[in-house]
PDB file of C-alpha atoms in Angstrom:
ATOM      1  CA  MET A 219       4.591   4.422  -4.332  1.00  0.00           C
ATOM      2  CA  ILE A 220       7.221   2.681  -1.870  1.00  0.00           C
ATOM      3  CA  ALA A 221       7.141  -0.515  -0.212  1.00  0.00           C
ATOM      4  CA  PRO A 222      10.466  -0.378   2.052  1.00  0.00           C
ATOM      5  CA  HIS A 223       9.541  -4.256   3.347  1.00  0.00           C
ATOM      6  CA  GLY A 224       8.680  -6.296   0.355  1.00  0.00           C
ATOM      7  CA  GLY A 225       8.817  -9.697  -0.812  1.00  0.00           C
ATOM      8  CA  GLY A 226       8.785 -12.171   1.980  1.00  0.00           C
ATOM      9  CA  ILE A 227       9.299  -9.507   4.827  1.00  0.00           C
ATOM     10  CA  GLU A 228       5.277  -7.742   5.112  1.00  0.00           C
ATOM     11  CA  ALA A 229       3.848 -10.022   2.184  1.00  0.00           C
ATOM     12  CA  GLY A 230       1.686  -8.818  -0.431  1.00  0.00           C
ATOM     13  CA  THR A 231       3.157  -5.026  -0.392  1.00  0.00           C
ATOM     14  CA  SER A 232       5.030  -5.357  -3.426  1.00  0.00           C
ATOM     15  CA  GLU A 233       2.511  -6.818  -5.425  1.00  0.00           C
ATOM     16  CA  LEU A 234       0.315  -4.289  -4.222  1.00  0.00           C
ATOM     17  CA  CYS A 235       3.064  -1.273  -4.665  1.00  0.00           C
ATOM     18  CA  MET A 236       3.336  -2.623  -8.428  1.00  0.00           C
ATOM     19  CA  ALA A 237      -0.328  -2.483  -9.204  1.00  0.00           C
ATOM     20  CA  ILE A 238      -1.047   0.925  -7.528  1.00  0.00           C
ATOM     21  CA  ALA A 239       2.071   2.176  -9.777  1.00  0.00           C
ATOM     22  CA  GLY A 240       0.211   1.219 -12.641  1.00  0.00           C
ATOM     23  CA  TYR A 241       1.563  -2.216 -13.393  1.00  0.00           C
ATOM     24  CA  THR A 242       0.480  -5.952 -13.149  1.00  0.00           C
ATOM     25  CA  PRO A 243       2.220  -7.628 -10.468  1.00  0.00           C
ATOM     26  CA  PHE A 244       5.157  -9.188 -12.475  1.00  0.00           C
ATOM     27  CA  ASP A 245       8.122 -11.587 -12.416  1.00  0.00           C
ATOM     28  CA  VAL A 246      11.405 -11.103 -12.715  1.00  0.00           C
ATOM     29  CA  ASN A 247      13.002 -10.763 -15.945  1.00  0.00           C
ATOM     30  CA  THR A 248       9.921  -8.989 -17.354  1.00  0.00           C
ATOM     31  CA  ASP A 249       9.714  -5.811 -19.516  1.00  0.00           C
ATOM     32  CA  PRO A 250       7.927  -3.777 -17.312  1.00  0.00           C
ATOM     33  CA  ALA A 251       6.338  -1.870 -20.715  1.00  0.00           C
ATOM     34  CA  SER A 252       4.715  -5.131 -21.206  1.00  0.00           C
ATOM     35  CA  ALA A 253       2.924  -5.294 -17.885  1.00  0.00           C
ATOM     36  CA  ALA A 254       1.339  -1.431 -17.859  1.00  0.00           C
ATOM     37  CA  VAL A 255      -2.148  -1.338 -16.865  1.00  0.00           C
ATOM     38  CA  PRO A 256      -3.921   0.322 -20.061  1.00  0.00           C
ATOM     39  CA  GLY A 257      -5.599   3.057 -19.115  1.00  0.00           C
ATOM     40  CA  GLU A 258      -3.731   3.976 -16.185  1.00  0.00           C
ATOM     41  CA  PRO A 259      -0.705   6.379 -15.462  1.00  0.00           C
ATOM     42  CA  GLN A 260       2.364   4.375 -14.721  1.00  0.00           C
ATOM     43  CA  ARG A 261       3.917   6.194 -11.463  1.00  0.00           C
ATOM     44  CA  ASP A 262       7.567   5.849  -9.863  1.00  0.00           C
ATOM     45  CA  TYR A 263       7.934   3.280  -7.168  1.00  0.00           C
ATOM     46  CA  TRP A 264      10.567   1.604  -5.502  1.00  0.00           C
ATOM     47  CA  MET A 265      10.653  -1.767  -3.553  1.00  0.00           C
ATOM     48  CA  PHE A 266      13.072  -3.661  -1.102  1.00  0.00           C
ATOM     49  CA  GLU A 267      12.220  -7.340  -1.562  1.00  0.00           C
ATOM     50  CA  ALA A 268      13.533 -10.081   0.509  1.00  0.00           C
ATOM     51  CA  LEU A 269      12.982 -13.679   0.159  1.00  0.00           C
ATOM     52  CA  ALA A 270      12.013 -14.106   3.841  1.00  0.00           C
ATOM     53  CA  ASN A 271      11.112 -12.275   6.652  1.00  0.00           C
ATOM     54  CA  SER A 272      14.290 -11.623   7.719  1.00  0.00           C
ATOM     55  CA  ALA A 273      14.627  -9.399  11.165  1.00  0.00           C
ATOM     56  CA  ALA A 274      18.176  -8.276   9.650  1.00  0.00           C
ATOM     57  CA  GLN A 275      16.364  -7.147   6.342  1.00  0.00           C
ATOM     58  CA  HIS A 276      13.571  -5.178   8.119  1.00  0.00           C
ATOM     59  CA  VAL A 277      15.215  -1.985   8.346  1.00  0.00           C
ATOM     60  CA  THR A 278      12.762   0.738   9.652  1.00  0.00           C
ATOM     61  CA  SER A 279      12.020   3.548   7.650  1.00  0.00           C
ATOM     62  CA  THR A 280      13.609   6.286   9.470  1.00  0.00           C
ATOM     63  CA  HIS A 281      16.808   4.713   8.823  1.00  0.00           C
ATOM     64  CA  CYS A 282      16.366   3.660   5.126  1.00  0.00           C
ATOM     65  CA  ASP A 283      19.179   5.127   2.805  1.00  0.00           C
ATOM     66  CA  ASP A 284      18.702   3.306  -0.018  1.00  0.00           C
ATOM     67  CA  PRO A 285      19.823   5.615  -3.239  1.00  0.00           C
ATOM     68  CA  ALA A 286      16.815   4.394  -5.160  1.00  0.00           C
ATOM     69  CA  ALA A 287      14.334   5.396  -2.659  1.00  0.00           C
ATOM     70  CA  LEU A 288      15.671   8.744  -1.645  1.00  0.00           C
ATOM     71  CA  ALA A 289      15.934   9.647  -5.438  1.00  0.00           C
ATOM     72  CA  VAL A 290      12.057   8.605  -5.835  1.00  0.00           C
ATOM     73  CA  CYS A 291      11.094   9.934  -2.826  1.00  0.00           C
ATOM     74  CA  ALA A 292      13.284  14.052  -3.502  1.00  0.00           C
ATOM     75  CA  GLY A 293      12.050  13.763  -6.880  1.00  0.00           C
ATOM     76  CA  ASN A 294       8.647  13.826  -6.072  1.00  0.00           C
ATOM     77  CA  LEU A 295       6.151  16.314  -4.136  1.00  0.00           C
ATOM     78  CA  TYR A 296       4.667  13.585  -1.965  1.00  0.00           C
ATOM     79  CA  ALA A 297       4.620   9.708  -1.681  1.00  0.00           C
ATOM     80  CA  ALA A 298       2.492   6.839  -0.221  1.00  0.00           C
ATOM     81  CA  ALA A 299       4.279   3.994   1.419  1.00  0.00           C
ATOM     82  CA  LEU A 300       2.994   0.477   1.948  1.00  0.00           C
ATOM     83  CA  HIS A 301       3.446  -1.373   5.183  1.00  0.00           C
ATOM     84  CA  GLY A 302       1.998  -4.327   6.814  1.00  0.00           C
ATOM     85  CA  PHE A 303       1.658  -5.094  10.694  1.00  0.00           C
ATOM     86  CA  ASP A 304       1.185  -8.228  12.498  1.00  0.00           C
ATOM     87  CA  ASP A 305      -2.888  -8.429  13.169  1.00  0.00           C
ATOM     88  CA  THR A 306      -3.961 -12.054  12.506  1.00  0.00           C
ATOM     89  CA  ALA A 307      -7.427 -11.230  13.892  1.00  0.00           C
ATOM     90  CA  ALA A 308      -8.491  -8.180  12.373  1.00  0.00           C
ATOM     91  CA  LYS A 309      -9.127  -6.857   8.835  1.00  0.00           C
ATOM     92  CA  LYS A 310      -7.254  -2.916   9.311  1.00  0.00           C
ATOM     93  CA  ILE A 311      -5.980   0.368   7.682  1.00  0.00           C
ATOM     94  CA  VAL A 312      -3.876   2.531   9.765  1.00  0.00           C
ATOM     95  CA  ILE A 313      -3.256   6.047   7.447  1.00  0.00           C
ATOM     96  CA  GLY A 314      -0.153   7.617   8.581  1.00  0.00           C
ATOM     97  CA  GLY A 315       2.602   9.789   7.153  1.00  0.00           C
ATOM     98  CA  ARG A 316       2.996  13.952   7.439  1.00  0.00           C
ATOM     99  CA  ASP A 317       0.636  14.653   4.183  1.00  0.00           C
ATOM    100  CA  GLU A 318      -2.782  15.062   6.010  1.00  0.00           C
ATOM    101  CA  ARG A 319      -4.636  16.409   2.861  1.00  0.00           C
ATOM    102  CA  LEU A 320      -3.203  12.705   1.685  1.00  0.00           C
ATOM    103  CA  GLN A 321      -4.777  11.264   4.860  1.00  0.00           C
ATOM    104  CA  ARG A 322      -7.816  12.337   4.455  1.00  0.00           C
ATOM    105  CA  ASN A 323      -8.120  11.672   0.575  1.00  0.00           C
ATOM    106  CA  LEU A 324      -7.206   8.387   0.880  1.00  0.00           C
ATOM    107  CA  LEU A 325      -9.632   7.701   4.201  1.00  0.00           C
ATOM    108  CA  ALA A 326     -12.249   9.087   1.666  1.00  0.00           C
ATOM    109  CA  ALA A 327     -11.625   6.896  -1.418  1.00  0.00           C
ATOM    110  CA  PHE A 328     -11.552   3.995   0.867  1.00  0.00           C
ATOM    111  CA  THR A 329     -14.784   4.872   2.350  1.00  0.00           C
ATOM    112  CA  LYS A 330     -15.965   5.305  -1.422  1.00  0.00           C
ATOM    113  CA  TYR A 331     -14.870   1.644  -2.594  1.00  0.00           C
ATOM    114  CA  GLY A 332     -16.479  -0.166   0.488  1.00  0.00           C
ATOM    115  CA  LEU A 333     -13.282  -0.621   2.756  1.00  0.00           C
ATOM    116  CA  THR A 334     -15.063   0.758   5.606  1.00  0.00           C
ATOM    117  CA  SER A 335     -16.959  -1.246   8.561  1.00  0.00           C
ATOM    118  CA  PRO A 336     -19.613  -1.823   8.888  1.00  0.00           C
ATOM    119  CA  THR A 337     -21.101  -3.305   5.376  1.00  0.00           C
ATOM    120  CA  THR A 338     -23.622  -5.649   4.593  1.00  0.00           C
ATOM    121  CA  VAL A 339     -21.120  -8.841   4.738  1.00  0.00           C
ATOM    122  CA  VAL A 340     -19.324  -8.733   8.093  1.00  0.00           C
ATOM    123  CA  ASP A 341     -16.699 -10.792   6.664  1.00  0.00           C
ATOM    124  CA  ARG A 342     -15.697  -7.549   4.283  1.00  0.00           C
ATOM    125  CA  ASP A 343     -15.542  -5.491   7.063  1.00  0.00           C
ATOM    126  CA  VAL A 344     -12.641  -3.278   7.399  1.00  0.00           C
ATOM    127  CA  THR A 345     -11.579  -0.952  10.228  1.00  0.00           C
ATOM    128  CA  VAL A 346      -9.656   1.851   8.463  1.00  0.00           C
ATOM    129  CA  VAL A 347      -8.540   4.514  10.837  1.00  0.00           C
ATOM    130  CA  LEU A 348      -6.365   7.493  11.260  1.00  0.00           C
ATOM    131  CA  ALA A 349      -3.035   6.771  13.101  1.00  0.00           C
ATOM    132  CA  GLY A 350      -2.810   8.794  16.239  1.00  0.00           C
ATOM    133  CA  ALA A 351       0.187  10.930  17.518  1.00  0.00           C
ATOM    134  CA  THR A 352       0.968   8.496  20.169  1.00  0.00           C
ATOM    135  CA  ASP A 353       0.746   5.613  17.475  1.00  0.00           C
ATOM    136  CA  PRO A 354       4.109   3.483  17.301  1.00  0.00           C
ATOM    137  CA  ILE A 355       3.267   3.115  13.652  1.00  0.00           C
ATOM    138  CA  ASN A 356       2.105   6.496  12.652  1.00  0.00           C
ATOM    139  CA  GLY A 357       4.731   7.527  10.194  1.00  0.00           C
ATOM    140  CA  ASP A 358       4.981  11.190  11.374  1.00  0.00           C
ATOM    141  CA  ASP A 359       9.059  11.205  11.974  1.00  0.00           C
ATOM    142  CA  PRO A 360      10.177  13.475   9.351  1.00  0.00           C
ATOM    143  CA  ALA A 361      13.181  11.012   8.824  1.00  0.00           C
ATOM    144  CA  ASN A 362      10.440   8.488   7.396  1.00  0.00           C
ATOM    145  CA  ILE A 363      11.686   7.789   3.753  1.00  0.00           C
ATOM    146  CA  VAL A 364       8.033   8.571   2.880  1.00  0.00           C
ATOM    147  CA  ASN A 365       8.482  11.752   4.426  1.00  0.00           C
ATOM    148  CA  ARG A 366      11.612  12.747   2.513  1.00  0.00           C
ATOM    149  CA  THR A 367       9.916  14.569  -0.251  1.00  0.00           C
ATOM    150  CA  ARG A 368      10.130  17.946  -1.715  1.00  0.00           C
ATOM    151  CA  THR A 369       7.116  18.966   0.603  1.00  0.00           C
ATOM    152  CA  GLY A 370       8.771  16.983   3.672  1.00  0.00           C
ATOM    153  CA  ALA A 371       5.534  14.743   3.664  1.00  0.00           C
ATOM    154  CA  GLY A 372       4.004  11.509   2.732  1.00  0.00           C
ATOM    155  CA  ALA A 373       1.590   9.190   3.349  1.00  0.00           C
ATOM    156  CA  GLN A 374       1.657   5.712   5.207  1.00  0.00           C
ATOM    157  CA  LEU A 375      -0.212   2.678   4.745  1.00  0.00           C
ATOM    158  CA  GLU A 376      -0.032  -0.171   7.339  1.00  0.00           C
ATOM    159  CA  LEU A 377      -2.277  -2.928   6.454  1.00  0.00           C
ATOM    160  CA  SER A 378      -2.708  -5.920   8.940  1.00  0.00           C
ATOM    161  CA  THR A 379      -1.673  -9.517   8.172  1.00  0.00           C
ATOM    162  CA  VAL A 380      -5.155 -10.684   7.723  1.00  0.00           C
ATOM    163  CA  LEU A 381      -6.067  -8.422   5.342  1.00  0.00           C
ATOM    164  CA  ARG A 382      -3.560  -8.849   2.911  1.00  0.00           C
ATOM    165  CA  LYS A 383      -3.856 -12.408   3.190  1.00  0.00           C
ATOM    166  CA  ALA A 384      -7.298 -12.128   2.011  1.00  0.00           C
ATOM    167  CA  MET A 385      -6.535 -10.122  -1.037  1.00  0.00           C
ATOM    168  CA  PHE A 386      -5.384 -13.291  -2.377  1.00  0.00           C
ATOM    169  CA  GLY A 387      -6.289 -16.337  -3.528  1.00  0.00           C
ATOM    170  CA  ASP A 388      -2.681 -17.805  -2.496  1.00  0.00           C
ATOM    171  CA  PHE A 389      -0.846 -15.711  -0.222  1.00  0.00           C
ATOM    172  CA  SER A 390       1.293 -18.772   0.523  1.00  0.00           C
ATOM    173  CA  GLY A 391       4.704 -17.538  -2.045  1.00  0.00           C
ATOM    174  CA  ALA A 392       5.814 -14.395  -4.177  1.00  0.00           C
ATOM    175  CA  ALA A 393       4.831 -16.710  -7.124  1.00  0.00           C
ATOM    176  CA  LYS A 394       1.578 -17.640  -6.008  1.00  0.00           C
ATOM    177  CA  ARG A 395       0.685 -14.105  -4.786  1.00  0.00           C
ATOM    178  CA  ARG A 396       1.506 -12.578  -7.924  1.00  0.00           C
ATOM    179  CA  THR A 397      -1.074 -14.921  -9.977  1.00  0.00           C
ATOM    180  CA  THR A 398      -4.032 -14.811  -7.642  1.00  0.00           C
ATOM    181  CA  ALA A 399      -3.743 -11.381  -6.257  1.00  0.00           C
ATOM    182  CA  GLY A 400      -7.787 -10.096  -6.448  1.00  0.00           C
ATOM    183  CA  VAL A 401      -8.809 -13.784  -7.170  1.00  0.00           C
ATOM    184  CA  PRO A 402     -11.089 -15.397  -5.095  1.00  0.00           C
ATOM    185  CA  SER A 403     -10.317 -18.384  -3.584  1.00  0.00           C
ATOM    186  CA  THR A 404     -12.001 -21.119  -0.961  1.00  0.00           C
ATOM    187  CA  ASP A 405      -9.551 -19.255   1.258  1.00  0.00           C
ATOM    188  CA  SER A 406     -10.102 -16.051   0.250  1.00  0.00           C
ATOM    189  CA  PRO A 407     -13.662 -15.446  -1.155  1.00  0.00           C
ATOM    190  CA  TYR A 408     -13.911 -11.774  -1.609  1.00  0.00           C
ATOM    191  CA  ALA A 409     -10.221 -11.432  -2.560  1.00  0.00           C
ATOM    192  CA  ASP A 410     -11.601  -9.356  -5.321  1.00  0.00           C
ATOM    193  CA  HIS A 411     -13.203  -6.941  -3.383  1.00  0.00           C
ATOM    194  CA  PHE A 412     -10.085  -6.299  -1.039  1.00  0.00           C
ATOM    195  CA  TRP A 413      -7.776  -6.147  -3.646  1.00  0.00           C
ATOM    196  CA  ASN A 414     -10.021  -3.943  -6.452  1.00  0.00           C
ATOM    197  CA  GLY A 415     -10.961  -2.053  -3.668  1.00  0.00           C
ATOM    198  CA  PHE A 416      -7.676  -0.920  -2.049  1.00  0.00           C
ATOM    199  CA  VAL A 417      -5.714  -0.440  -5.268  1.00  0.00           C
ATOM    200  CA  SER A 418      -8.612   1.658  -6.949  1.00  0.00           C
ATOM    201  CA  ALA A 419      -9.036   3.564  -3.659  1.00  0.00           C
ATOM    202  CA  VAL A 420      -5.451   4.423  -3.508  1.00  0.00           C
ATOM    203  CA  ARG A 421      -5.155   5.300  -7.280  1.00  0.00           C
ATOM    204  CA  GLU A 422      -8.046   7.657  -6.905  1.00  0.00           C
ATOM    205  CA  ALA A 423      -6.812   9.070  -3.598  1.00  0.00           C
ATOM    206  CA  ILE A 424      -3.740  10.317  -5.415  1.00  0.00           C
ATOM    207  CA  LYS A 425      -5.110  11.357  -8.585  1.00  0.00           C
ATOM    208  CA  ASN A 426      -6.968  13.891  -6.250  1.00  0.00           C
ATOM    209  CA  HIS A 427      -4.417  14.504  -4.576  1.00  0.00           C
ATOM    210  CA  GLU A 428      -2.744  15.964  -7.263  1.00  0.00           C
ATOM    211  CA  LEU A 429      -5.750  17.878  -8.432  1.00  0.00           C
ATOM    212  CA  GLY A 430      -5.408  19.738  -5.275  1.00  0.00           C
ATOM    213  CA  LEU A 431      -8.683  18.477  -3.974  1.00  0.00           C
ATOM    214  CA  ASP A 432      -9.276  17.792  -0.040  1.00  0.00           C
ATOM    215  CA  SER A 433     -11.745  15.447   1.036  1.00  0.00           C
ATOM    216  CA  LEU A 434     -12.570  17.175   4.236  1.00  0.00           C
TER     217      LEU A 434
END
């Protein structure tokens, strides 16, 4: 798992990256072993975290040349990247990348965990789509860090701002996000649904992908 624009750039992607990799989001100076989620495999992950949303630090995925990121991706058959895009109106997930089988497994898992529209509660609706060939955030460039794997392919997940906010009881800062991930609040009454559903879906899709399954 990777989050190339974590921290304050595309808020929420760091916490999701750690959770999907099998860790409870933890603070600096914490021993990762103590944050491991019981019963879940711990997977490789890499994040670039900035203190604020700075354009200068928003290195595009095709220009990411961090040695640690390259090592994580190049050492694995596939990778999944978490990104955020600016949409404060619609809860949306755009699935891209070059690994089409992993994309299909992700789409099936999001459907299974109730992260697709329509639902019985309108406020829980999420639009999940596969990125088109001309979509500017389709993540299919071979130079994209998520595709620089042993197979030359990975999956890119773009989450709208409003969806990421809905996953946290308090989205106002990194410390608050770590402690309120999946915790409902007045502002985010379905945080548990969105957080748990997304994390569980991506974990399951990755597991199925490793087993060679294809959700056609």
